Tab-separated table of C-alpha atoms in Angstrom:
chain	number	residue	atom	x	y	z
A	620	MET	CA	0.000	0.000	0.000
A	621	THR	CA	1.131	3.525	-0.594
A	622	VAL	CA	0.400	7.050	0.418
A	623	HIS	CA	1.171	9.327	-2.493
A	624	ASN	CA	0.842	12.913	-1.374
A	625	LEU	CA	-0.993	15.332	0.889
A	626	TYR	CA	-2.426	18.813	0.484
A	627	ILE	CA	-3.716	20.995	3.297
A	628	PHE	CA	-5.805	24.022	2.357
A	629	SER	CA	-6.996	26.808	4.623
A	630	ARG	CA	-10.499	28.191	4.561
A	631	ASN	CA	-9.255	31.060	2.384
A	632	CYS	CA	-8.071	28.805	-0.445
A	633	THR	CA	-4.367	29.048	0.474
A	634	LEU	CA	-2.214	25.977	0.248
A	635	LEU	CA	-0.934	25.600	3.793
A	636	TYR	CA	1.170	22.546	3.239
A	637	TYR	CA	2.122	20.041	0.600
A	638	ALA	CA	3.970	16.791	1.202
A	639	GLU	CA	4.901	14.055	-1.187
A	640	TRP	CA	6.031	10.500	-0.497
A	641	ASN	CA	5.575	8.369	-3.525
A	642	ARG	CA	4.598	10.248	-6.609
A	643	LEU	CA	5.701	8.898	-9.937
A	644	ASN	CA	3.786	11.185	-12.256
A	645	LYS	CA	4.625	14.904	-12.130
A	646	SER	CA	1.984	17.332	-13.207
A	647	GLY	CA	4.497	19.512	-15.069
A	648	MET	CA	3.358	22.761	-13.496
A	649	THR	CA	4.406	24.743	-10.471
A	650	LYS	CA	3.161	23.744	-7.070
A	651	GLU	CA	1.110	26.928	-6.794
A	652	GLU	CA	-0.695	26.317	-10.059
A	653	GLU	CA	-1.327	22.730	-9.190
A	654	ALA	CA	-2.749	23.742	-5.804
A	655	LYS	CA	-5.096	26.218	-7.449
A	656	LEU	CA	-6.275	23.561	-9.839
A	657	MET	CA	-6.775	21.091	-7.030
A	658	TYR	CA	-8.693	23.590	-4.909
A	659	GLY	CA	-10.888	24.542	-7.821
A	660	MET	CA	-11.726	20.938	-8.523
A	661	LEU	CA	-12.576	20.227	-4.886
A	662	PHE	CA	-14.739	23.296	-4.765
A	663	SER	CA	-16.615	22.225	-7.870
A	664	ILE	CA	-17.086	18.655	-6.670
A	665	LYS	CA	-18.417	19.956	-3.380
A	666	SER	CA	-21.010	22.227	-4.900
A	667	PHE	CA	-21.874	19.607	-7.517
A	668	ILE	CA	-22.530	17.029	-4.808
A	669	ASN	CA	-24.572	19.397	-2.701
A	670	LYS	CA	-26.772	20.268	-5.668
A	671	ILE	CA	-27.158	16.839	-7.212
A	672	SER	CA	-27.607	14.787	-4.032
A	673	PRO	CA	-31.127	13.300	-3.848
A	674	LEU	CA	-30.889	13.157	-0.038
A	675	ASP	CA	-29.545	15.555	2.556
A	676	PRO	CA	-25.785	15.576	1.846
A	677	LYS	CA	-24.578	15.219	5.433
A	678	ASP	CA	-20.851	14.792	5.142
A	679	GLY	CA	-20.769	15.836	1.511
A	680	PHE	CA	-17.739	14.787	-0.459
A	681	LEU	CA	-15.603	12.004	1.061
A	682	HIS	CA	-13.410	10.500	-1.644
A	683	TYR	CA	-13.138	9.625	-5.322
A	684	LYS	CA	-11.394	6.732	-6.974
A	685	THR	CA	-9.775	6.210	-10.354
A	686	SER	CA	-8.318	2.987	-11.666
A	687	LYS	CA	-4.950	3.918	-10.133
A	688	TYR	CA	-5.474	5.961	-7.007
A	689	THR	CA	-7.975	7.236	-4.441
A	690	LEU	CA	-8.298	10.826	-3.348
A	691	ASN	CA	-9.480	11.089	0.252
A	692	TYR	CA	-10.966	14.329	1.442
A	693	LEU	CA	-11.678	15.709	4.897
A	694	GLU	CA	-13.106	19.141	5.560
A	695	THR	CA	-13.442	20.394	9.130
A	696	PRO	CA	-16.350	22.648	10.135
A	697	SER	CA	-13.817	25.472	10.318
A	698	GLY	CA	-13.098	25.060	6.612
A	699	LEU	CA	-9.690	23.368	6.726
A	700	LYS	CA	-9.287	20.867	3.929
A	701	PHE	CA	-7.115	17.772	4.034
A	702	VAL	CA	-6.521	15.890	0.799
A	703	LEU	CA	-4.629	12.621	0.828
A	704	ASN	CA	-3.960	10.501	-2.240
A	705	THR	CA	-3.506	6.801	-1.604
A	706	ASP	CA	-3.658	3.685	-3.699
A	707	ASN	CA	-6.950	1.869	-4.134
A	708	SER	CA	-6.395	-0.838	-1.534
A	709	ALA	CA	-6.277	1.577	1.413
A	710	GLN	CA	-9.532	1.352	3.366
A	711	ASN	CA	-10.993	3.912	5.703
A	712	VAL	CA	-8.309	6.573	5.344
A	713	ARG	CA	-10.694	8.991	7.046
A	714	GLY	CA	-9.381	7.905	10.425
A	715	LEU	CA	-5.875	8.868	9.390
A	716	LEU	CA	-7.091	12.239	8.143
A	717	GLN	CA	-8.850	12.847	11.463
A	718	GLN	CA	-5.633	11.954	13.250
A	719	LEU	CA	-3.669	14.310	11.028
A	720	TYR	CA	-6.040	17.058	12.028
A	721	SER	CA	-6.364	16.444	15.752
A	722	GLN	CA	-2.914	15.115	16.596
A	723	ILE	CA	-0.685	16.984	14.182
A	724	TYR	CA	-2.339	20.128	12.878
A	725	VAL	CA	-3.991	21.192	16.126
A	726	GLU	CA	-1.033	20.226	18.288
A	727	TYR	CA	1.801	21.675	16.231
A	728	VAL	CA	0.219	24.531	14.281
A	729	ILE	CA	-2.779	25.778	16.245
A	730	LYS	CA	-1.010	25.495	19.576
A	731	ASN	CA	2.129	27.108	18.210
A	732	PRO	CA	1.649	30.856	18.473
A	733	LEU	CA	4.505	31.438	16.033
A	734	CYS	CA	2.601	29.676	13.256
A	735	GLN	CA	0.432	32.205	11.499
A	736	LEU	CA	-2.914	30.799	10.447
A	737	ASN	CA	-3.686	31.130	6.736
A	738	GLU	CA	-0.032	31.134	5.790
A	739	PRO	CA	2.044	28.212	4.534
A	740	ILE	CA	3.322	26.149	7.452
A	741	GLN	CA	7.067	26.489	8.031
A	742	SER	CA	7.392	24.612	11.301
A	743	GLU	CA	9.995	21.842	11.203
A	744	LEU	CA	8.376	20.121	14.153
A	745	PHE	CA	5.109	19.929	12.258
A	746	LYS	CA	6.858	18.508	9.198
A	747	ASN	CA	8.641	15.830	11.184
A	748	LYS	CA	5.611	14.768	13.187
A	749	LEU	CA	3.465	14.611	10.086
A	750	ASP	CA	6.014	12.514	8.266
A	751	GLU	CA	6.277	10.230	11.277
A	752	LEU	CA	2.519	9.721	11.506
A	753	VAL	CA	2.051	8.993	7.829
A	754	LYS	CA	5.007	6.619	7.707
A	755	SER	CA	3.786	4.718	10.748
A	756	SER	CA	0.255	4.390	9.383
A	757	PRO	CA	-0.770	1.007	7.966
A	758	TYR	CA	-1.454	2.594	4.582
A	759	PHE	CA	2.126	3.612	3.908
B	871	MET	CA	-4.228	25.469	27.141
B	872	SER	CA	-1.439	23.035	27.564
B	873	ARG	CA	0.660	21.054	25.193
B	874	THR	CA	-0.428	17.464	25.345
B	875	GLY	CA	1.708	15.733	22.744
B	876	ALA	CA	0.024	12.729	21.217
B	877	ARG	CA	-2.465	12.376	24.034
B	878	LEU	CA	-5.808	13.977	23.468
B	879	ASP	CA	-7.109	14.537	26.985
B	880	ALA	CA	-5.884	17.850	28.276
B	881	LYS	CA	-3.578	18.042	31.191
B	882	LYS	CA	-5.440	19.443	34.107
B	883	VAL	CA	-4.375	22.937	34.995
B	884	ASN	CA	-4.944	24.243	38.463
B	885	SER	CA	-7.793	26.703	38.112
B	886	GLU	CA	-6.313	28.972	40.753
B	887	LEU	CA	-3.172	29.382	38.694
B	888	PHE	CA	-5.313	30.256	35.707
B	889	THR	CA	-7.411	32.717	37.730
B	890	LEU	CA	-4.353	34.502	39.045
B	891	THR	CA	-2.633	34.614	35.654
B	892	TYR	CA	-5.721	36.162	34.144
B	893	GLY	CA	-5.845	38.606	37.042
B	894	ALA	CA	-2.246	39.606	36.380
B	895	LEU	CA	-3.093	40.148	32.719
B	896	VAL	CA	-6.012	42.439	33.514
B	897	THR	CA	-3.931	44.368	36.050
B	898	GLN	CA	-1.193	44.867	33.496
B	899	LEU	CA	-3.685	46.087	30.897
B	900	LEU	CA	-5.155	48.531	33.385
B	901	LYS	CA	-1.675	49.892	34.030
B	902	ASP	CA	-0.846	50.126	30.353
B	903	TYR	CA	-4.010	51.770	29.132
B	904	GLU	CA	-5.220	53.683	32.207
B	905	ASN	CA	-8.627	53.778	30.570
B	906	VAL	CA	-11.227	51.158	31.381
B	907	GLU	CA	-12.895	51.307	27.957
B	908	ASP	CA	-9.604	50.577	26.211
B	909	VAL	CA	-9.004	47.643	28.514
B	910	ASN	CA	-12.432	46.225	27.648
B	911	LYS	CA	-11.591	46.560	23.983
B	912	GLN	CA	-8.180	44.924	24.346
B	913	LEU	CA	-9.606	42.020	26.316
B	914	GLU	CA	-12.157	41.426	23.598
B	915	ARG	CA	-9.452	41.501	20.948
B	916	MET	CA	-7.229	39.082	22.817
B	917	GLY	CA	-10.229	36.820	23.274
B	918	TYR	CA	-10.888	36.932	19.541
B	919	ASN	CA	-7.342	35.819	18.804
B	920	MET	CA	-7.722	32.981	21.273
B	921	GLY	CA	-11.107	31.991	19.877
B	922	ILE	CA	-9.944	31.527	16.304
B	923	ARG	CA	-7.403	28.951	17.529
B	924	LEU	CA	-9.436	27.465	20.323
B	925	ILE	CA	-12.188	26.419	17.930
B	926	GLU	CA	-9.827	24.008	16.175
B	927	ASP	CA	-8.947	22.370	19.473
B	928	PHE	CA	-12.645	22.129	20.275
B	929	LEU	CA	-13.523	20.578	16.919
B	930	ALA	CA	-10.648	18.116	17.089
B	931	ARG	CA	-11.661	16.988	20.558
B	932	THR	CA	-15.397	16.732	20.095
B	933	GLY	CA	-15.448	15.757	16.434
B	934	SER	CA	-18.640	17.756	16.048
B	935	GLY	CA	-19.901	18.856	12.677
B	936	ARG	CA	-21.358	22.164	11.639
B	937	CYS	CA	-24.327	23.421	13.620
B	938	TYR	CA	-27.673	22.951	11.950
B	939	ASP	CA	-29.437	25.584	14.028
B	940	PHE	CA	-28.674	28.148	16.686
B	941	ARG	CA	-29.940	25.930	19.520
B	942	ASP	CA	-27.364	23.380	18.490
B	943	THR	CA	-24.769	26.153	18.598
B	944	ALA	CA	-25.834	27.062	22.125
B	945	GLU	CA	-25.346	23.494	23.302
B	946	LYS	CA	-21.946	23.287	21.675
B	947	ILE	CA	-20.878	26.550	23.303
B	948	GLN	CA	-22.039	25.112	26.595
B	949	SER	CA	-19.943	22.005	26.116
B	950	GLY	CA	-17.017	24.215	25.137
B	951	PHE	CA	-17.194	25.927	28.519
B	952	LYS	CA	-17.258	22.512	30.129
B	953	ILE	CA	-14.131	21.420	28.273
B	954	PHE	CA	-12.040	24.552	28.649
B	955	LEU	CA	-13.197	26.083	31.927
B	956	GLY	CA	-14.791	23.123	33.691
B	957	ILE	CA	-18.098	24.926	34.218
B	958	THR	CA	-21.507	24.324	32.709
B	959	PRO	CA	-23.429	27.547	32.127
B	960	THR	CA	-27.191	27.271	31.828
B	961	ILE	CA	-28.835	28.321	28.583
B	962	THR	CA	-31.869	30.507	29.188
B	963	ASN	CA	-33.918	33.444	27.946
B	964	TRP	CA	-34.319	32.466	24.319
B	965	SER	CA	-35.593	35.312	22.232
B	966	PRO	CA	-38.908	34.538	20.490
B	967	ALA	CA	-37.150	34.479	17.118
B	968	GLY	CA	-34.635	31.967	18.445
B	969	ASP	CA	-31.663	34.102	17.449
B	970	ALA	CA	-30.443	35.108	20.892
B	971	PHE	CA	-29.926	33.376	24.202
B	972	SER	CA	-28.256	33.919	27.542
B	973	LEU	CA	-25.503	31.948	29.208
B	974	CYS	CA	-25.809	32.100	32.983
B	975	PHE	CA	-22.860	31.297	35.206
B	976	GLU	CA	-23.340	30.461	38.866
B	977	THR	CA	-19.611	30.270	39.347
B	978	ASN	CA	-16.921	31.704	37.173
B	979	PRO	CA	-13.313	30.580	37.570
B	980	LEU	CA	-12.081	33.864	36.090
B	981	THR	CA	-13.516	35.947	38.892
B	982	GLU	CA	-12.537	33.996	41.985
B	983	PHE	CA	-10.679	36.162	44.521
B	984	VAL	CA	-11.646	39.271	42.529
B	985	GLU	CA	-13.202	42.504	43.748
B	986	LEU	CA	-13.600	45.514	41.523
B	987	PRO	CA	-12.211	48.748	42.971
B	988	ASP	CA	-14.396	51.860	42.704
B	989	HIS	CA	-12.573	53.452	39.800
B	990	CYS	CA	-13.062	50.333	37.659
B	991	LEU	CA	-16.817	49.977	37.810
B	992	ASN	CA	-17.102	50.049	34.031
B	993	LEU	CA	-14.513	47.341	33.602
B	994	LYS	CA	-15.912	44.214	31.994
B	995	TYR	CA	-13.548	41.934	33.817
B	996	CYS	CA	-14.436	38.798	31.829
B	997	ASN	CA	-14.718	40.551	28.476
B	998	ILE	CA	-12.209	38.085	27.058
B	999	LEU	CA	-15.040	35.541	26.926
B	1000	THR	CA	-17.089	37.606	24.500
B	1001	GLY	CA	-14.064	37.811	22.233
B	1002	VAL	CA	-13.514	34.072	22.407
B	1003	LEU	CA	-17.139	33.445	21.415
B	1004	ARG	CA	-16.917	35.859	18.503
B	1005	GLY	CA	-13.645	34.413	17.186
B	1006	ALA	CA	-14.681	30.800	17.550
B	1007	CYS	CA	-18.065	31.284	15.876
B	1008	GLU	CA	-16.532	33.285	13.051
B	1009	MET	CA	-14.364	30.320	12.131
B	1010	VAL	CA	-17.455	28.171	11.678
B	1011	GLN	CA	-19.093	30.726	9.395
B	1012	MET	CA	-21.233	32.417	11.980
B	1013	GLU	CA	-21.134	36.005	13.063
B	1014	VAL	CA	-22.350	36.463	16.619
B	1015	ALA	CA	-22.364	39.395	19.002
B	1016	SER	CA	-22.215	38.922	22.745
B	1017	TRP	CA	-22.176	41.169	25.778
B	1018	PHE	CA	-22.622	41.066	29.543
B	1019	LEU	CA	-26.085	41.648	30.978
B	1020	GLN	CA	-25.283	40.788	34.573
B	1021	ASP	CA	-22.035	40.366	36.407
B	1022	GLN	CA	-21.429	38.855	39.810
B	1023	LEU	CA	-18.585	41.323	40.271
B	1024	LYS	CA	-21.181	44.098	40.121
B	1025	ASN	CA	-23.301	42.452	42.799
B	1026	ASP	CA	-25.699	40.622	40.503
B	1027	SER	CA	-26.667	37.139	41.622
B	1028	VAL	CA	-25.409	35.461	38.449
B	1029	THR	CA	-23.132	36.346	35.552
B	1030	GLU	CA	-25.110	36.490	32.326
B	1031	ILE	CA	-23.723	36.708	28.808
B	1032	ARG	CA	-26.173	37.465	26.040
B	1033	VAL	CA	-25.302	35.892	22.688
B	1034	LYS	CA	-26.991	37.087	19.523
B	1035	PHE	CA	-26.800	35.614	16.052
B	1036	VAL	CA	-25.939	38.261	13.468
B	1037	LYS	CA	-25.491	36.530	10.159
B	1038	ARG	CA	-24.154	33.520	8.348
B	1039	LEU	CA	-20.823	34.009	6.618
B	1040	GLU	CA	-20.343	32.500	3.193
B	1041	ASP	CA	-17.672	30.029	2.172
B	1042	ALA	CA	-14.697	31.531	0.398
B	1043	ILE	CA	-14.688	30.791	-3.308
B	1044	PRO	CA	-11.446	30.450	-5.250
B	1045	ALA	CA	-10.275	33.515	-7.107
B	1046	GLY	CA	-10.986	33.515	-10.820
B	1047	GLU	CA	-8.300	32.558	-13.294
B	1048	ASP	CA	-7.615	35.717	-15.262
């Protein structure tokens, strides 16, 4: 199993953090452009799902799957967006995304007064802890 | 707030230490600004800055989703007080339209050992709480206003914060590609 890469977006569309572990195909554009594209797609999927859903869309968009990979999506009520690409055999990645949020983001960004919210995350501690968590997860 | 590492349950902090630290903060502000109105304003602002971070901690701990109505919000605010201050305010005095309610505190850890001197009668000692509420709600797309109706420090029997719903904020949309 593999975890490919991770995007974290703030509620104001900024890319807070990008990490990559096993990515074979490069998109051929800058990270900023790619992030914009990604955010735009997520935004469209979200509004598409909310409009088209025949029932009350409670959690909204959770993941999509292609023949090669799965994109897992978690949005907190405060508008933070976590996007994790894994391979198709990884089940229930939501738990890992929740962990990323509550054990890594909250602990090492929110509780670090030197980390500005809505700006790309520079903290080394955050980077290391995140890497550690993902590498120790069963999906890696 | 304390750093808890990988563990999720917060380390218990002695509430007396917290009370006294907050007291020292207010005293310092009073010295710095010499004007009670400015101190009220600063406390609210500091509360706001705390609220926009505190909400993430709250959401991560409770795993709660977005509020579907304002009554739901009231209950979540109540549980927030339980988590962060260890007190459970009662929710009362709903406005007929259901867009405002009061939080009543029998006890308030912020105001233990506190007496207001005569020249500070306009000081809203706990004004930081109104800022916290505003900041936290703003992060979940809700604009609220809150203010003190009664205050035990001013010889009322309970401390009462009135919370009013102002408007729903819209999600940010990505900037257009031009």
